[in-house]
Short mmCIF file of C-alpha atoms in Angstrom, two decimals:
data_model
loop_
_atom_site.label_atom_id
_atom_site.label_comp_id
_atom_site.label_asym_id
_atom_site.label_seq_id
_atom_site.Cartn_x
_atom_site.Cartn_y
_atom_site.Cartn_z
CA MET P 1 95.33 107.93 41.77
CA TYR P 2 92.55 110.32 43.25
CA GLU P 3 90.34 107.42 44.21
CA ALA P 4 93.18 105.63 45.87
CA LEU P 5 93.94 108.70 48.02
CA GLN P 6 90.25 109.20 48.87
CA GLN P 7 90.09 105.43 49.90
CA ILE P 8 93.07 105.92 52.20
CA ASP P 9 91.55 109.33 53.64
CA THR P 10 88.25 107.36 54.38
CA LEU P 11 90.25 104.48 56.02
CA GLU P 12 92.11 106.84 58.22
CA GLN P 13 88.99 108.74 59.32
CA GLU P 14 87.40 105.23 60.15
CA ALA P 15 90.38 104.38 62.26
CA ILE P 16 90.18 107.59 64.19
CA SER P 17 86.47 107.05 64.67
CA LYS P 18 87.01 103.71 66.16
CA TYR P 19 89.75 104.87 68.43
CA ASP P 20 87.58 107.74 69.74
CA ASP P 21 84.76 105.03 70.37
CA LYS P 22 87.53 103.05 72.41
CA GLN P 23 87.14 100.25 69.80
CA TYR P 24 90.98 99.93 70.05
CA ALA P 25 91.24 96.44 68.48
CA LYS P 26 89.36 97.46 65.47
CA ALA P 27 91.25 100.69 65.17
CA ALA P 28 94.63 98.72 65.36
CA THR P 29 93.42 96.59 62.48
CA LEU P 30 92.67 99.65 60.29
CA TYR P 31 96.03 101.33 61.18
CA LYS P 32 97.83 98.12 60.19
CA ARG P 33 96.08 98.43 56.75
CA LEU P 34 97.13 102.00 56.29
CA ILE P 35 100.75 101.25 57.41
CA HIS P 36 100.55 98.52 54.44
CA TYR P 37 99.39 101.13 51.88
CA ALA P 38 101.88 103.72 53.13
CA GLU P 39 104.71 101.06 52.77
CA ILE P 40 103.70 100.28 49.15
CA LYS P 41 104.05 104.06 48.39
CA LYS P 42 107.35 104.27 50.50
CA ASP P 43 105.44 107.08 52.29
CA TYR P 44 107.84 107.13 55.47
CA VAL P 45 106.09 110.24 57.02
CA ASN P 46 102.72 108.54 57.26
CA ILE P 47 104.22 105.05 58.06
CA ILE P 48 105.69 106.60 61.21
CA ARG P 49 102.55 108.44 62.22
CA TYR P 50 100.37 105.23 61.72
CA VAL P 51 102.92 103.07 63.68
CA ILE P 52 102.60 105.53 66.61
CA MET P 53 98.93 105.31 66.57
CA LEU P 54 99.09 101.41 66.17
CA ILE P 55 101.05 100.89 69.24
CA THR P 56 98.86 103.51 71.14
CA CYS P 57 95.87 101.32 70.19
CA TYR P 58 97.41 98.20 71.55
CA LEU P 59 98.52 99.89 74.87
CA GLU P 60 94.99 101.12 75.25
CA ALA P 61 93.50 97.80 74.62
CA LYS P 62 96.04 96.40 77.33
CA ASP P 63 97.31 93.97 74.50
CA TYR P 64 101.07 94.59 75.70
CA LYS P 65 102.16 91.54 73.63
CA MET P 66 101.03 93.02 70.38
CA ALA P 67 102.39 96.34 71.45
CA CYS P 68 105.74 94.85 71.97
CA ARG P 69 105.54 93.07 68.56
CA GLN P 70 105.14 96.51 66.81
CA VAL P 71 107.95 97.95 68.64
CA GLU P 72 110.17 94.95 67.45
CA LEU P 73 108.93 95.47 63.85
CA TYR P 74 109.34 99.22 63.50
CA ASP P 75 111.94 100.34 66.01
CA TYR P 76 114.49 100.94 63.14
CA LEU P 77 112.24 103.66 61.66
CA PHE P 78 112.60 105.93 64.60
CA ALA P 79 116.34 105.78 64.73
CA HIS P 80 116.70 108.84 62.41
CA ASN P 81 113.87 109.54 60.04
CA VAL P 82 111.57 111.25 62.54
CA THR P 83 110.79 114.64 63.87
CA SER P 84 111.63 115.54 67.60
CA SER P 85 107.89 115.41 68.40
CA GLN P 86 107.54 111.88 66.87
CA LYS P 87 110.72 110.83 68.62
CA LYS P 88 109.30 112.02 71.97
CA GLN P 89 105.88 110.40 71.21
CA TYR P 90 107.56 106.92 70.44
CA THR P 91 109.92 107.12 73.37
CA LEU P 92 106.70 107.95 75.67
CA LEU P 93 104.99 104.90 74.28
CA LYS P 94 108.10 102.56 74.88
CA ALA P 95 108.34 104.05 78.50
CA THR P 96 104.49 103.32 79.14
CA LEU P 97 104.93 99.81 77.73
CA HIS P 98 107.85 99.09 80.14
CA ILE P 99 105.81 100.39 83.07
CA LYS P 100 102.86 98.23 82.10
CA THR P 101 105.12 95.19 82.08
CA GLY P 102 106.70 96.13 85.30
CA GLU P 103 110.12 97.04 83.77
CA TYR P 104 110.47 100.26 85.82
CA GLN P 105 114.29 100.69 85.33
CA ARG P 106 114.06 100.65 81.57
CA ALA P 107 111.15 102.96 81.63
CA GLU P 108 113.23 105.20 83.80
CA LEU P 109 115.79 105.41 81.02
CA TYR P 110 113.26 106.61 78.56
CA PHE P 111 111.74 109.25 80.79
CA GLN P 112 115.36 110.51 81.39
CA GLN P 113 115.62 110.80 77.51
CA LEU P 114 112.30 112.54 77.17
CA LEU P 115 113.08 115.00 79.92
CA GLN P 116 116.42 115.75 78.39
CA MET P 117 115.16 116.35 75.10
CA SER P 118 112.36 118.73 76.50
CA LEU P 119 115.09 120.51 78.48
CA ASP P 120 117.19 120.79 75.46
CA GLU P 121 114.38 122.35 73.44
CA ASP P 122 113.13 124.39 76.52
CA GLU P 123 109.71 123.09 76.09
CA CYS P 124 108.02 124.32 79.39
CA TRP P 125 104.82 122.04 79.32
CA GLU P 126 106.55 119.00 78.00
CA ILE P 127 109.19 119.40 80.86
CA ILE P 128 106.08 119.54 83.34
CA GLN P 129 104.31 116.57 81.57
CA TYR P 130 107.23 114.24 81.20
CA GLY P 131 108.66 115.36 84.68
CA THR P 132 105.48 114.67 86.40
CA GLN P 133 105.30 111.08 84.83
CA TYR P 134 108.84 110.55 85.58
CA MET P 135 108.40 111.65 89.31
CA SER P 136 105.40 109.13 89.65
CA LEU P 137 107.43 106.48 88.30
CA LEU P 138 110.38 107.13 90.65
CA HIS P 139 107.76 107.18 93.57
CA ARG P 140 106.56 103.87 92.59
CA MET P 141 110.02 102.58 92.44
CA GLY P 142 110.64 103.93 95.97
CA GLN P 143 113.16 106.50 95.01
CA ASP P 144 111.28 109.33 96.56
CA ASP P 145 114.37 111.43 97.25
CA LYS P 146 115.12 111.52 93.52
CA ALA P 147 111.46 112.21 92.72
CA LEU P 148 111.69 115.16 95.05
CA SER P 149 114.56 116.78 93.02
CA ILE P 150 112.35 116.18 89.79
CA ALA P 151 109.42 118.01 91.53
CA THR P 152 111.76 120.87 92.52
CA LEU P 153 112.70 121.33 88.88
CA ILE P 154 109.02 121.18 87.71
CA GLU P 155 108.16 123.79 90.20
CA GLY P 156 110.45 126.18 88.67
CA TYR P 157 108.82 125.75 85.34
CA LEU P 158 105.27 126.18 86.91
CA GLU P 159 106.11 129.77 88.17
CA GLY P 160 104.01 132.28 86.35
CA GLN P 161 101.88 129.50 84.78
CA GLU P 162 98.81 129.88 87.12
CA ASN P 163 96.19 130.17 84.69
CA ARG P 164 97.38 127.63 82.12
CA GLN P 165 97.26 124.00 81.65
CA VAL P 166 95.04 123.32 84.64
CA GLU P 167 94.87 119.54 84.24
CA GLN P 168 98.63 119.25 83.96
CA ARG P 169 99.25 121.18 87.06
CA ALA P 170 96.65 119.31 88.94
CA LYS P 171 98.32 115.99 88.03
CA PHE P 172 101.60 117.21 89.03
CA TYR P 173 100.39 118.33 92.49
CA VAL P 174 98.55 115.07 93.10
CA SER P 175 101.79 113.16 92.27
CA TYR P 176 103.72 115.44 94.41
CA VAL P 177 101.59 114.90 97.31
CA ALA P 178 102.27 111.06 97.12
CA VAL P 179 105.98 111.70 97.26
CA LEU P 180 105.82 114.18 100.13
CA LEU P 181 103.72 111.70 102.16
CA LYS P 182 106.20 108.84 101.46
CA LEU P 183 109.01 111.14 102.82
CA ASN P 184 106.84 112.05 105.83
CA PHE P 185 106.26 115.61 104.90
CA ALA P 186 102.71 115.60 105.78
CA GLU P 187 102.22 119.44 106.30
CA GLN P 188 103.79 120.20 102.89
CA ALA P 189 101.69 117.46 101.44
CA GLN P 190 98.55 119.08 102.93
CA TYR P 191 99.51 122.46 101.26
CA TYR P 192 99.98 120.95 97.81
CA LEU P 193 96.82 118.83 98.24
CA THR P 194 94.91 122.05 98.73
CA LYS P 195 96.35 123.58 95.42
CA ALA P 196 95.51 120.18 93.82
CA ASN P 197 91.79 120.19 94.96
CA THR P 198 91.52 123.79 93.87
CA LEU P 199 92.33 122.90 90.32
CA LEU P 200 90.47 119.50 90.27
CA ALA P 201 87.23 121.45 91.36
CA THR P 202 87.29 123.01 87.75
CA LEU P 203 87.86 119.61 86.01
CA PRO P 204 85.61 116.74 85.01
CA ILE P 205 85.71 113.75 87.46
CA SER P 206 88.70 111.53 86.84
CA LYS P 207 90.79 108.96 88.62
CA TYR P 208 93.01 111.94 89.94
CA HIS P 209 89.94 113.23 92.00
CA MET P 210 89.87 109.83 93.71
CA TYR P 211 93.71 109.78 94.15
CA ALA P 212 93.37 113.23 95.63
CA GLN P 213 90.63 111.80 98.09
CA TYR P 214 92.95 108.97 98.95
CA TYR P 215 95.80 111.24 99.80
CA ASP P 216 93.53 113.51 101.61
CA ILE P 217 92.74 110.65 104.03
CA CYS P 218 96.51 109.80 104.13
CA VAL P 219 97.36 113.42 105.12
CA CYS P 220 94.72 113.44 107.92
CA PHE P 221 95.99 109.98 108.96
CA ALA P 222 99.37 111.33 109.30
CA LEU P 223 98.40 114.52 111.16
CA HIS P 224 95.85 112.53 113.37
CA ALA P 225 93.21 115.20 112.19
CA GLN P 226 90.32 112.87 112.10
CA THR P 227 89.16 109.48 113.64
CA ASP P 228 87.02 107.87 110.75
CA PHE P 229 90.09 106.79 108.69
CA PHE P 230 89.27 103.19 108.14
CA ALA P 231 85.69 103.73 106.97
CA ARG P 232 86.97 106.47 104.51
CA PHE P 233 89.99 104.32 103.32
CA GLU P 234 87.51 101.51 102.54
CA GLN P 235 85.06 103.86 100.81
CA VAL P 236 87.78 105.32 98.52
CA LEU P 237 89.57 102.09 97.71
CA GLN P 238 86.21 100.68 96.46
CA GLN P 239 85.85 103.74 94.11
CA LEU P 240 89.45 103.34 92.87
CA TYR P 241 88.97 99.56 92.33
CA ALA P 242 86.21 100.42 89.85
CA VAL P 243 88.48 102.85 87.67
CA LEU P 244 92.11 101.67 88.22
CA GLU P 245 93.87 98.99 86.20
CA LEU P 246 94.38 95.91 88.52
CA ASP P 247 98.27 96.55 88.79
CA ASP P 248 97.73 100.03 89.95
CA TYR P 249 95.06 99.10 92.38
CA VAL P 250 97.24 96.29 93.98
CA TRP P 251 100.14 98.97 94.31
CA LEU P 252 97.81 101.28 96.12
CA LEU P 253 96.63 98.52 98.36
CA GLU P 254 100.21 97.82 99.33
CA ASP P 255 100.70 101.65 100.00
CA CYS P 256 97.50 101.49 102.34
CA ILE P 257 98.75 98.41 104.13
CA MET P 258 102.07 100.12 104.73
CA ARG P 259 100.33 103.02 106.42
CA TYR P 260 98.32 100.79 108.60
CA GLU P 261 101.47 99.19 109.69
CA GLN P 262 103.26 102.30 110.45
CA ALA P 263 100.40 103.44 112.54
CA ALA P 264 100.27 100.05 114.42
CA CYS P 265 96.72 99.39 113.25
CA TYR P 266 97.23 95.67 112.88
CA LYS P 267 93.70 94.57 113.12
CA GLU P 268 92.67 96.72 110.13
CA MET P 269 95.86 95.85 108.35
CA ALA P 270 95.00 92.23 108.62
CA GLN P 271 91.74 92.68 106.94
CA LEU P 272 93.14 94.62 104.01
CA GLN P 273 95.85 92.02 103.60
CA LYS P 274 93.06 89.39 103.12
CA HIS P 275 91.67 91.41 100.34
CA TYR P 276 95.10 91.81 98.97
CA ILE P 277 95.89 88.15 98.97
CA THR P 278 92.49 87.36 97.31
CA LEU P 279 93.40 89.73 94.45
CA LEU P 280 96.81 88.26 94.00
CA THR P 281 95.42 84.66 93.73
CA ASP P 282 92.50 85.77 91.49
CA PRO P 283 92.72 83.78 88.15
CA ALA P 284 92.39 87.01 86.04
CA TYR P 285 95.34 88.67 87.97
CA VAL P 286 97.51 85.48 87.70
CA THR P 287 96.78 85.29 83.95
CA MET P 288 97.52 88.88 83.42
CA LYS P 289 100.88 88.57 85.16
CA ALA P 290 101.86 85.50 83.15
CA GLN P 291 101.06 87.54 79.86
CA VAL P 292 103.21 90.34 81.26
CA LYS P 293 105.96 88.01 82.01
CA GLU P 294 105.98 86.79 78.43
CA THR P 295 105.92 90.26 77.08
CA VAL P 296 108.94 91.19 79.25
CA LYS P 297 110.79 88.45 77.62
CA LYS P 298 109.86 89.74 74.21
CA LEU P 299 111.11 93.20 75.25
CA HIS P 300 114.35 91.85 76.39
CA LEU P 301 114.81 90.11 72.96
CA SER P 302 113.84 93.30 71.21
CA GLU P 303 116.52 95.22 73.15
CA ALA P 304 119.17 92.54 72.37
CA GLN P 305 118.29 92.69 68.70
CA LYS P 306 118.69 96.54 68.73
CA LEU P 307 122.15 96.20 70.19
CA ALA P 308 123.10 93.71 67.42
CA HIS P 309 121.69 96.02 64.66
CA TYR P 310 123.11 99.35 65.75
CA ASP P 311 126.42 100.86 65.94
CA SER P 312 127.23 101.90 69.58
CA LEU P 313 129.31 104.98 68.87
CA THR P 314 127.00 106.55 66.25
CA GLY P 315 123.60 105.10 66.70
CA VAL P 316 123.27 104.29 63.05
CA TYR P 317 123.03 100.77 61.66
CA ASN P 318 126.21 98.55 62.00
CA ARG P 319 128.01 96.39 59.42
CA TYR P 320 126.15 93.26 60.45
CA TYR P 321 122.78 94.79 59.96
CA LEU P 322 124.00 96.52 56.58
CA GLU P 323 125.11 93.30 55.13
CA LYS P 324 121.95 91.37 56.00
CA GLN P 325 119.58 94.05 54.65
CA ALA P 326 121.66 95.17 51.60
CA GLU P 327 121.58 91.44 50.35
CA ASN P 328 117.76 91.67 50.47
CA THR P 329 117.83 95.04 48.71
CA ILE P 330 119.90 93.82 45.91
CA LEU P 331 117.88 90.65 45.48
CA MET P 332 114.62 92.72 45.26
CA SER P 333 116.15 95.16 42.71
CA ARG P 334 117.07 92.16 40.47
CA ILE P 335 113.57 90.77 40.85
CA THR P 336 111.81 94.10 40.08
CA ASP P 337 114.47 95.33 37.62
CA GLU P 338 114.96 98.41 39.62
CA ASN P 339 118.27 100.07 40.32
CA CYS P 340 119.88 100.22 43.58
CA SER P 341 123.15 102.03 44.36
CA CYS P 342 125.95 101.97 46.73
CA ALA P 343 127.89 104.88 48.08
CA VAL P 344 131.07 104.55 50.36
CA PHE P 345 132.57 107.55 51.99
CA ASP P 346 135.11 108.23 54.85
CA ILE P 347 136.89 111.28 56.42
CA ASP P 348 139.84 112.70 54.64
CA HIS P 349 142.99 112.71 56.71
CA PHE P 350 141.30 111.12 59.68
CA LYS P 351 144.55 110.16 61.24
CA LYS P 352 145.43 113.74 61.60
CA ILE P 353 142.29 114.42 63.68
CA ASN P 354 143.28 111.64 66.00
CA ASP P 355 147.00 112.74 66.21
CA SER P 356 146.17 116.51 66.63
CA PHE P 357 143.09 116.40 68.98
CA GLY P 358 143.07 112.92 70.48
CA HIS P 359 141.08 109.65 69.81
CA LEU P 360 138.03 111.14 71.77
CA ALA P 361 137.95 113.98 69.26
CA GLY P 362 138.08 111.52 66.41
CA ASP P 363 135.17 109.73 67.89
CA GLN P 364 133.24 113.00 68.17
CA ALA P 365 134.02 113.78 64.50
CA ILE P 366 132.63 110.26 63.45
CA GLN P 367 129.55 111.03 65.56
CA MET P 368 128.96 114.38 64.07
CA LEU P 369 129.33 113.19 60.57
CA ALA P 370 126.90 110.34 61.09
CA GLN P 371 124.33 112.71 62.64
CA ARG P 372 124.52 115.07 59.96
CA VAL P 373 124.11 112.32 57.19
CA ALA P 374 121.20 110.87 59.30
CA GLN P 375 119.51 114.24 59.26
CA GLN P 376 119.90 114.59 55.43
CA ILE P 377 118.48 111.17 54.57
CA LYS P 378 115.30 111.47 56.57
CA GLY P 379 112.25 110.00 54.76
CA ALA P 380 114.38 108.73 51.77
CA PRO P 381 114.62 105.18 50.76
CA VAL P 382 118.15 104.91 51.85
CA LEU P 383 120.06 102.49 54.18
CA PHE P 384 122.66 104.13 56.13
CA ALA P 385 125.42 102.22 58.35
CA ARG P 386 128.80 102.60 59.72
CA TYR P 387 131.04 99.96 58.19
CA GLY P 388 133.99 100.50 60.38
CA GLY P 389 136.41 103.06 61.63
CA ASP P 390 135.52 106.31 59.83
CA GLU P 391 133.98 104.48 56.79
CA PHE P 392 130.24 104.76 56.03
CA VAL P 393 127.92 103.08 53.49
CA LEU P 394 124.73 104.03 51.85
CA ILE P 395 122.37 101.87 49.89
CA LEU P 396 120.08 103.81 47.71
CA SER P 397 116.81 102.27 46.38
CA MET P 398 116.16 104.69 43.53
CA PRO P 399 116.92 105.35 39.72
CA VAL P 400 120.40 106.10 38.59
CA ALA P 401 119.98 109.96 38.03
CA GLN P 402 118.05 110.40 41.16
CA ALA P 403 120.78 108.55 43.18
CA GLU P 404 123.56 110.69 41.70
CA ASP P 405 121.52 113.85 42.54
CA PHE P 406 121.03 112.67 46.01
CA ILE P 407 124.59 111.70 46.77
CA MET P 408 125.79 115.04 45.14
CA SER P 409 123.44 117.01 47.34
CA LEU P 410 124.67 115.10 50.45
CA TYR P 411 128.30 115.65 49.47
CA GLU P 412 127.76 119.46 49.14
CA GLU P 413 125.89 119.56 52.36
CA LEU P 414 128.69 117.87 54.32
CA HIS P 415 131.24 120.30 52.68
CA GLU P 416 129.41 123.45 52.94
CA THR P 417 128.84 123.58 56.82
CA PRO P 418 131.86 123.43 59.21
CA PHE P 419 131.65 121.14 62.15
CA GLN P 420 132.01 122.14 65.81
CA LEU P 421 134.91 120.20 67.46
CA GLN P 422 136.03 121.03 70.94
CA GLY P 423 135.02 124.78 70.55
CA MET P 424 136.57 125.19 67.20
CA GLU P 425 135.00 125.09 63.67
CA LEU P 426 136.40 122.22 61.66
CA ALA P 427 136.18 121.96 58.01
CA LEU P 428 135.94 118.19 57.63
CA THR P 429 136.14 116.89 54.06
CA CYS P 430 135.07 113.56 52.64
CA SER P 431 135.91 111.32 49.62
CA MET P 432 132.98 109.32 48.16
CA GLY P 433 132.61 106.52 45.75
CA LEU P 434 129.30 105.73 44.03
CA VAL P 435 128.37 102.74 41.95
CA HIS P 436 124.83 101.78 40.45
CA ASN P 437 123.91 98.12 40.37
CA GLU P 438 122.01 98.92 37.09
CA HIS P 439 125.47 99.26 35.46
CA VAL P 440 127.55 96.64 37.20
CA GLN P 441 124.92 93.83 37.88
CA ALA P 442 126.42 92.62 41.07
CA ASN P 443 124.92 89.49 42.49
CA SER P 444 125.83 90.11 46.13
CA PHE P 445 126.37 93.17 48.51
CA GLN P 446 130.06 92.24 48.87
CA GLU P 447 130.48 92.41 45.10
CA LEU P 448 128.51 95.80 44.91
CA PHE P 449 130.57 97.17 47.95
CA ARG P 450 133.82 96.20 46.44
CA ARG P 451 133.10 98.27 43.30
CA ALA P 452 131.93 101.24 45.41
CA ASP P 453 135.07 100.98 47.56
CA GLU P 454 137.19 101.01 44.44
CA ALA P 455 135.39 104.21 43.39
CA LEU P 456 136.32 105.70 46.82
CA TYR P 457 139.90 104.64 46.26
CA PHE P 458 139.90 106.53 42.87
CA ALA P 459 138.52 109.57 44.59
CA LYS P 460 141.26 109.60 47.08
CA GLN P 461 143.99 108.89 44.45
CA ASN P 462 142.73 111.90 42.48
CA GLY P 463 143.31 114.27 45.45
CA ARG P 464 140.54 113.47 48.00
CA ASN P 465 137.66 115.77 48.77
CA GLN P 466 135.62 114.55 45.82
CA LEU P 467 133.08 112.28 44.49
CA TYR P 468 133.87 109.49 42.09
CA ILE P 469 131.09 107.69 40.15
CA ASP P 470 131.89 104.27 38.70
CA GLN P 471 130.33 104.38 35.21
#
């Protein structure tokens, strides 16, 4: 056992080393092996950690097709069994993947989620980080008025933070300058560019220094402060071509062409357009765009699959996915001669909630119950789904005694803490039925579910608010 753990630790250190050396493809191969070992041990904590690193490797390697494939394979893991930090990491990876594939509107949804999560937790530097990235995306989408409102929000969180997170503040100011220039606020852009340059002077050279140089020329161009614009534009564009990804560089060229056109510099604009057209017809660029197009199709398919697998009200798995996965679980339990259990539960007197508070309140009660159960089963080998109405199902891959302890603990948790509904404390109670396949030897999910549903019926017949175990 010790040797196996030592081997995994060595493998992880090697993966980290390859990643640090920018050997992303090799690091990805090692993380796939680590995921495999963690899956054997049902070590969900490390599976999630390794999956995040695996997707990161593929994004760094610009292998968006493989990054998309990992999202398809492991998206289900991040529905519930993750910490807030892991949820944000994964959401940022998906946002980045959508940006790389040109799916800006989808990326915007993920950045909205990230910003909302950070605001809910009042995480100052996360608000600044995600807000800056969101603002840059909105700028690229041409939604600069909206980007300006995000910038105003971020500025509020930057107050009193003058000596902290220099790099993050510099990135914000550079991005803010781009938005202000697009809105023709050249003097304000000049003010924030000065602040950005002051911070950048203390940092190692990066693409943001060159962005700042580019926007410095743009500010001077807008204010007519100098005359050697075109030579300076040409120089900084050459520098940016060496460090930017091709898509980002093409977008910057479009921005520069737009500025020339606004200033009626048609001769210089024509020269830049020739360079722009040459890039667009370059075989490497054409191939890259074709690969991106294929990845976008995959992402759309992944989103469609997600809609097919998850319940729209609660976010947990739906009946369709439950039935499909439960059949596989039962089959594997028979092959390995290991137990799997099925628990069915619903809310006692649910109709009274609808009648007393309305159907929206009933929906809220279902959502709160699902969220609490999802929190309690994090990291456990349990499949949780909404079967329909207020009825939920759990499939537990564990020994009989462990399954009973697990369900009893869950049952007690649901009853100990009241739910908050429309500003009132509501003591929801549930009835539960539990059956073990080790005892009933069901050949299908429907057969196992029927026995668990009968156990739920007995719990209700005996007065509700209790757990009945089919022996």
